PDB file of C-alpha atoms and ligand atoms in Angstrom:
ATOM      1  CA  UNK E1423       1.451 -16.209   6.170  1.00 95.00           C
ATOM      2  CA  UNK E1424      -0.365 -13.788   3.833  1.00 98.00           C
ATOM      3  CA  UNK E1425       2.018 -11.373   2.179  1.00 98.00           C
ATOM      4  CA  UNK E1426       0.770  -7.972   1.109  1.00 98.00           C
ATOM      5  CA  UNK E1427       2.719  -5.279  -0.778  1.00 99.00           C
ATOM      6  CA  UNK E1428       1.612  -1.671  -1.279  1.00 99.00           C
ATOM      7  CA  UNK E1429       3.128   0.161  -4.216  1.00 99.00           C
ATOM      8  CA  UNK E1430       3.340   3.832  -5.243  1.00 98.00           C
ATOM      9  CA  UNK E1431       5.849   5.891  -7.229  1.00 98.00           C
ATOM     10  CA  UNK E1432       8.351   7.119  -4.654  1.00 98.00           C
ATOM     11  CA  UNK E1433       7.608   4.819  -1.688  1.00 98.00           C
ATOM     12  CA  UNK E1434       7.782   7.780   0.656  1.00 98.00           C
ATOM     13  CA  UNK E1435       4.167   9.067   0.756  1.00 98.00           C
ATOM     14  CA  UNK E1436       1.209   6.870  -0.121  1.00 98.00           C
ATOM     15  CA  UNK E1437       2.469   3.293   0.118  1.00 98.00           C
ATOM     16  CA  UNK E1438       4.281   3.589   3.480  1.00 98.00           C
ATOM     17  CA  UNK E1439       1.090   5.131   4.919  1.00 98.00           C
ATOM     18  CA  UNK E1440      -0.984   2.267   3.474  1.00 98.00           C
ATOM     19  CA  UNK E1441       1.503  -0.227   4.904  1.00 98.00           C
ATOM     20  CA  UNK E1442       1.355   1.302   8.405  1.00 98.00           C
ATOM     21  CA  UNK E1443      -2.421   1.626   8.370  1.00 98.00           C
ATOM     22  CA  UNK E1444      -2.942  -1.940   7.177  1.00 98.00           C
ATOM     23  CA  UNK E1445      -0.462  -3.231   9.761  1.00 98.00           C
ATOM     24  CA  UNK E1446      -2.395  -1.457  12.500  1.00 98.00           C
ATOM     25  CA  UNK E1447      -5.721  -2.945  11.364  1.00 98.00           C
ATOM     26  CA  UNK E1448      -4.243  -6.406  11.189  1.00 98.00           C
ATOM     27  CA  UNK E1449      -2.831  -6.005  14.727  1.00 97.00           C
ATOM     28  CA  UNK E1450      -6.172  -4.717  16.051  1.00 97.00           C
ATOM     29  CA  UNK E1451      -7.813  -7.858  14.682  1.00 97.00           C
ATOM     30  CA  UNK E1452      -5.244 -10.082  16.418  1.00 97.00           C
ATOM     31  CA  UNK E1453      -3.901 -11.272  13.058  1.00 97.00           C
ATOM     32  CA  UNK E1454      -0.342  -9.898  13.311  1.00 97.00           C
ATOM     33  CA  UNK E1455       1.348 -13.294  13.058  1.00 97.00           C
ATOM     34  CA  UNK E1456      -0.559 -14.197   9.925  1.00 97.00           C
ATOM     35  CA  UNK E1457       0.551 -11.263   7.797  1.00 98.00           C
ATOM     36  CA  UNK E1458       3.735  -9.916   6.315  1.00 98.00           C
ATOM     37  CA  UNK E1459       3.207  -6.373   5.084  1.00 98.00           C
ATOM     38  CA  UNK E1460       5.613  -4.177   3.096  1.00 98.00           C
ATOM     39  CA  UNK E1461       5.685  -1.322   0.578  1.00 99.00           C
ATOM     40  CA  UNK E1462       7.804  -0.358  -2.411  1.00 99.00           C
ATOM     41  CA  UNK E1463       8.045   2.192  -5.187  1.00 98.00           C
ATOM     42  CA  UNK E1464       8.081   1.752  -8.953  1.00 98.00           C
ATOM     43  CA  UNK E1465      10.877   4.375  -9.133  1.00 98.00           C
ATOM     44  CA  UNK E1466      14.373   4.411  -7.695  1.00 98.00           C
ATOM     45  CA  UNK E1467      14.068   8.067  -6.555  1.00 98.00           C
ATOM     46  CA  UNK E1468      14.053   7.537  -2.786  1.00 98.00           C
ATOM     47  CA  UNK E1469      15.808   4.223  -2.136  1.00 98.00           C
ATOM     48  CA  UNK E1470      16.951   3.982   1.487  1.00 98.00           C
ATOM     49  CA  UNK E1471      15.131   7.112   2.575  1.00 98.00           C
ATOM     50  CA  UNK E1472      12.679   7.493   5.425  1.00 98.00           C
ATOM     51  CA  UNK E1473       9.150   8.499   4.408  1.00 98.00           C
ATOM     52  CA  UNK E1474       8.289  12.154   3.753  1.00 98.00           C
ATOM     53  CA  UNK E1475       7.881  14.033   7.064  1.00 97.00           C
ATOM     54  CA  UNK E1476       4.228  14.714   6.180  1.00 97.00           C
ATOM     55  CA  UNK E1477       3.635  10.946   5.885  1.00 98.00           C
ATOM     56  CA  UNK E1478       5.254  10.395   9.267  1.00 98.00           C
ATOM     57  CA  UNK E1479       3.203  13.210  10.846  1.00 97.00           C
ATOM     58  CA  UNK E1480      -0.057  11.956   9.397  1.00 97.00           C
ATOM     59  CA  UNK E1481       0.703   8.474  10.689  1.00 97.00           C
ATOM     60  CA  UNK E1482       1.543   9.833  14.154  1.00 98.00           C
ATOM     61  CA  UNK E1483      -1.739  11.727  14.279  1.00 97.00           C
ATOM     62  CA  UNK E1484      -3.572   8.416  13.922  1.00 97.00           C
ATOM     63  CA  UNK E1485      -1.315   6.337  16.164  1.00 97.00           C
ATOM     64  CA  UNK E1486       0.651   4.729  13.361  1.00 97.00           C
ATOM     65  CA  UNK E1487       4.423   4.600  13.606  1.00 95.00           C
ATOM     66  CA  UNK E1488       6.070   4.573  10.175  1.00 96.00           C
ATOM     67  CA  UNK E1489       9.767   3.722   9.964  1.00 92.00           C
ATOM     68  CA  UNK E1490       9.902   2.140   6.509  1.00 97.00           C
ATOM     69  CA  UNK E1491      12.912   2.735   4.250  1.00 98.00           C
ATOM     70  CA  UNK E1492      12.268   3.375   0.576  1.00 98.00           C
ATOM     71  CA  UNK E1493      12.911   0.551  -1.832  1.00 98.00           C
ATOM     72  CA  UNK E1494      12.129  -0.201  -5.473  1.00 98.00           C
ATOM     73  CA  UNK E1495       9.888  -3.064  -6.620  1.00 98.00           C
ATOM     74  CA  UNK E1496      11.833  -6.067  -7.893  1.00 98.00           C
ATOM     75  CA  UNK E1497      10.884  -9.126  -9.964  1.00 98.00           C
ATOM     76  CA  UNK E1498      11.099 -11.231  -6.758  1.00 98.00           C
ATOM     77  CA  UNK E1499       8.183  -9.302  -5.264  1.00 98.00           C
ATOM     78  CA  UNK E1500       5.766 -10.969  -7.699  1.00 98.00           C
ATOM     79  CA  UNK E1501       6.778 -14.360  -6.425  1.00 98.00           C
ATOM     80  CA  UNK E1502       7.013 -13.368  -2.763  1.00 98.00           C
ATOM     81  CA  UNK E1503       3.786 -11.429  -2.302  1.00 98.00           C
ATOM     82  CA  UNK E1504       0.256 -12.809  -2.487  1.00 98.00           C
ATOM     83  CA  UNK E1505      -1.374  -9.416  -2.982  1.00 98.00           C
ATOM     84  CA  UNK E1506       0.093  -6.317  -4.597  1.00 99.00           C
ATOM     85  CA  UNK E1507      -1.933  -3.081  -4.284  1.00 99.00           C
ATOM     86  CA  UNK E1508      -1.088  -0.182  -6.596  1.00 99.00           C
ATOM     87  CA  UNK E1509      -1.949   3.351  -5.512  1.00 98.00           C
ATOM     88  CA  UNK E1510      -2.676   4.685  -8.979  1.00 98.00           C
ATOM     89  CA  UNK E1511      -3.077   3.726 -12.596  1.00 98.00           C
ATOM     90  CA  UNK E1512       0.458   4.762 -13.549  1.00 98.00           C
ATOM     91  CA  UNK E1513       1.845   2.599 -10.745  1.00 98.00           C
ATOM     92  CA  UNK E1514      -0.155  -0.383 -12.004  1.00 98.00           C
ATOM     93  CA  UNK E1515       0.984   0.100 -15.624  1.00 98.00           C
ATOM     94  CA  UNK E1516       4.584   0.427 -14.474  1.00 98.00           C
ATOM     95  CA  UNK E1517       4.271  -2.698 -12.326  1.00 98.00           C
ATOM     96  CA  UNK E1518       3.059  -4.610 -15.394  1.00 98.00           C
ATOM     97  CA  UNK E1519       6.270  -3.672 -17.213  1.00 98.00           C
ATOM     98  CA  UNK E1520       8.462  -5.377 -14.608  1.00 98.00           C
ATOM     99  CA  UNK E1521       9.507  -8.933 -15.582  1.00 98.00           C
ATOM    100  CA  UNK E1522       7.718 -11.482 -13.412  1.00 98.00           C
ATOM    101  CA  UNK E1523       4.566  -9.385 -13.003  1.00 98.00           C
ATOM    102  CA  UNK E1524       2.717 -11.727 -15.374  1.00 98.00           C
ATOM    103  CA  UNK E1525       2.627 -14.230 -12.513  1.00 96.00           C
ATOM    104  CA  UNK E1526       0.049 -12.125 -10.755  1.00 98.00           C
ATOM    105  CA  UNK E1527      -3.630 -12.295 -11.723  1.00 98.00           C
ATOM    106  CA  UNK E1528      -5.919  -9.227 -11.747  1.00 98.00           C
ATOM    107  CA  UNK E1529      -7.313 -10.440  -8.474  1.00 98.00           C
ATOM    108  CA  UNK E1530      -3.847 -10.480  -6.871  1.00 98.00           C
ATOM    109  CA  UNK E1531      -2.403  -7.273  -8.334  1.00 98.00           C
ATOM    110  CA  UNK E1532      -4.856  -4.408  -8.496  1.00 98.00           C
ATOM    111  CA  UNK E1533      -5.658  -0.791  -7.789  1.00 98.00           C
ATOM    112  CA  UNK E1534      -6.413  -0.381  -4.107  1.00 98.00           C
ATOM    113  CA  UNK E1535      -9.291   2.034  -4.870  1.00 98.00           C
ATOM    114  CA  UNK E1536     -10.996  -0.590  -7.029  1.00 98.00           C
ATOM    115  CA  UNK E1537     -11.937  -2.188  -3.666  1.00 98.00           C
ATOM    116  CA  UNK E1538     -13.933   0.877  -2.552  1.00 98.00           C
ATOM    117  CA  UNK E1539     -17.689   0.845  -3.043  1.00 97.00           C
ATOM    118  CA  UNK E1540     -18.067   4.027  -5.049  1.00 94.00           C
ATOM    119  CA  UNK E1541     -14.619   5.591  -5.566  1.00 96.00           C
ATOM    120  CA  UNK E1542     -14.716   9.007  -7.211  1.00 93.00           C
ATOM    121  CA  UNK E1543     -11.456   8.033  -8.907  1.00 97.00           C
ATOM    122  CA  UNK E1544      -9.495   4.809  -9.196  1.00 98.00           C
ATOM    123  CA  UNK E1545      -6.270   6.516  -8.134  1.00 98.00           C
ATOM    124  CA  UNK E1546      -5.048   7.617  -4.706  1.00 98.00           C
ATOM    125  CA  UNK E1547      -3.943  11.168  -5.586  1.00 98.00           C
ATOM    126  CA  UNK E1548      -0.197  11.778  -5.384  1.00 97.00           C
ATOM    127  CA  UNK E1549       0.201  14.215  -2.415  1.00 97.00           C
ATOM    128  CA  UNK E1550       3.928  14.905  -2.919  1.00 96.00           C
ATOM    129  CA  UNK E1551       3.665  18.368  -4.479  1.00 94.00           C
ATOM    130  CA  UNK E1552       0.712  19.557  -2.376  1.00 88.00           C
ATOM    131  CA  UNK E1553       0.192  20.540   1.240  1.00 87.00           C
ATOM    132  CA  UNK E1554      -0.722  18.743   4.436  1.00 87.00           C
ATOM    133  CA  UNK E1555      -4.407  18.527   3.415  1.00 92.00           C
ATOM    134  CA  UNK E1556      -3.399  16.190   0.556  1.00 96.00           C
ATOM    135  CA  UNK E1557      -2.031  13.745   3.124  1.00 97.00           C
ATOM    136  CA  UNK E1558      -5.232  13.921   5.168  1.00 97.00           C
ATOM    137  CA  UNK E1559      -7.212  13.116   2.008  1.00 97.00           C
ATOM    138  CA  UNK E1560      -4.865  10.221   1.226  1.00 98.00           C
ATOM    139  CA  UNK E1561      -5.315   8.939   4.794  1.00 98.00           C
ATOM    140  CA  UNK E1562      -9.116   8.953   4.486  1.00 98.00           C
ATOM    141  CA  UNK E1563      -9.033   7.093   1.159  1.00 98.00           C
ATOM    142  CA  UNK E1564      -6.550   4.543   2.512  1.00 98.00           C
ATOM    143  CA  UNK E1565      -8.491   4.098   5.735  1.00 98.00           C
ATOM    144  CA  UNK E1566     -11.551   2.969   3.782  1.00 98.00           C
ATOM    145  CA  UNK E1567      -9.705   0.991   1.122  1.00 98.00           C
ATOM    146  CA  UNK E1568      -7.531  -0.953   3.597  1.00 98.00           C
ATOM    147  CA  UNK E1569     -10.719  -1.967   5.474  1.00 98.00           C
ATOM    148  CA  UNK E1570     -12.059  -3.313   2.169  1.00 98.00           C
ATOM    149  CA  UNK E1571      -8.720  -5.020   1.500  1.00 98.00           C
ATOM    150  CA  UNK E1572      -8.737  -6.839   4.823  1.00 98.00           C
ATOM    151  CA  UNK E1573     -12.334  -8.011   4.208  1.00 98.00           C
ATOM    152  CA  UNK E1574     -11.389  -9.252   0.727  1.00 98.00           C
ATOM    153  CA  UNK E1575      -8.356 -11.180   1.928  1.00 98.00           C
ATOM    154  CA  UNK E1576     -10.156 -12.762   4.875  1.00 97.00           C
ATOM    155  CA  UNK E1577     -13.022 -13.789   2.573  1.00 97.00           C
ATOM    156  CA  UNK E1578     -10.608 -15.374   0.149  1.00 97.00           C
ATOM    157  CA  UNK E1579      -8.600 -17.075   2.888  1.00 91.00           C
ATOM    158  CA  UNK E1580     -11.184 -18.025   5.505  1.00 80.00           C
ATOM    159  CA  UNK E1581      -8.727 -20.150   7.499  1.00 82.00           C
ATOM    160  CA  UNK E1582      -6.982 -16.929   8.556  1.00 76.00           C
ATOM    161  CA  UNK E1583     -10.119 -15.078   9.745  1.00 70.00           C
TER     162      UNK E1583
HETATM  163  P1  4NP X2036       4.549   8.608  -3.465  1.00 74.78           P
HETATM  164  O1  4NP X2036       4.772  10.167  -3.728  1.00 74.78           O
HETATM  165  O2  4NP X2036       4.618   7.915  -4.824  1.00 74.78           O
HETATM  166  O3  4NP X2036       3.204   8.527  -2.846  1.00 74.78           O
HETATM  167  O4  4NP X2036       5.672   8.172  -2.551  1.00 74.78           O
HETATM  168  C1  4NP X2036       5.839  10.663  -4.466  1.00 74.78           C
HETATM  169  C2  4NP X2036       7.065  10.802  -3.849  1.00 74.78           C
HETATM  170  C3  4NP X2036       8.137  11.334  -4.557  1.00 74.78           C
HETATM  171  C4  4NP X2036       7.974  11.708  -5.872  1.00 74.78           C
HETATM  172  C5  4NP X2036       6.749  11.556  -6.486  1.00 74.78           C
HETATM  173  C6  4NP X2036       5.682  11.031  -5.780  1.00 74.78           C
HETATM  174  N1  4NP X2036       9.049  12.249  -6.599  1.00 74.78           N
HETATM  175  O5  4NP X2036       8.858  12.638  -7.754  1.00 74.78           O
HETATM  176  O6  4NP X2036      10.171  12.327  -6.051  1.00 74.78           O
END
């Protein structure tokens, strides 16, 4: 089982969308049983909450059902997950402050946009204070970067391909 965790600040916008999108791609490739996929936030702002309605609507538009409940990253996550993908540079710095994070190498805990070929920024922009268009933009970035992520993981773990 390959365990993948997506992390943003609130765990109600970017990371639940990344989780749902990656889950869909894994299912489409017939790899569902080989992956455990989750998301979490560096903050405790939205623990137990459903994702933002704009996240849910964006997912629906692309055939992705998102029913995650917000949770905060814990020290156990660094032991439990093989790959941890941060949405932006603040998320990654905050992850590195959590005890246990030192167990993860730079290849295992990284910015998701660092996997894109020519990203215009290394951060997935935080869409929380913007409009619907921000979520569309986030979807496009995550659509490309989760493709790259799946390629990376399958290249590193060929027995799962
Ligand atoms: P996310 O977006 O990190 O992509 O889930 C945010 C959600 C909530 C807040 C900030 C960003 N907030 O400040 O409550």
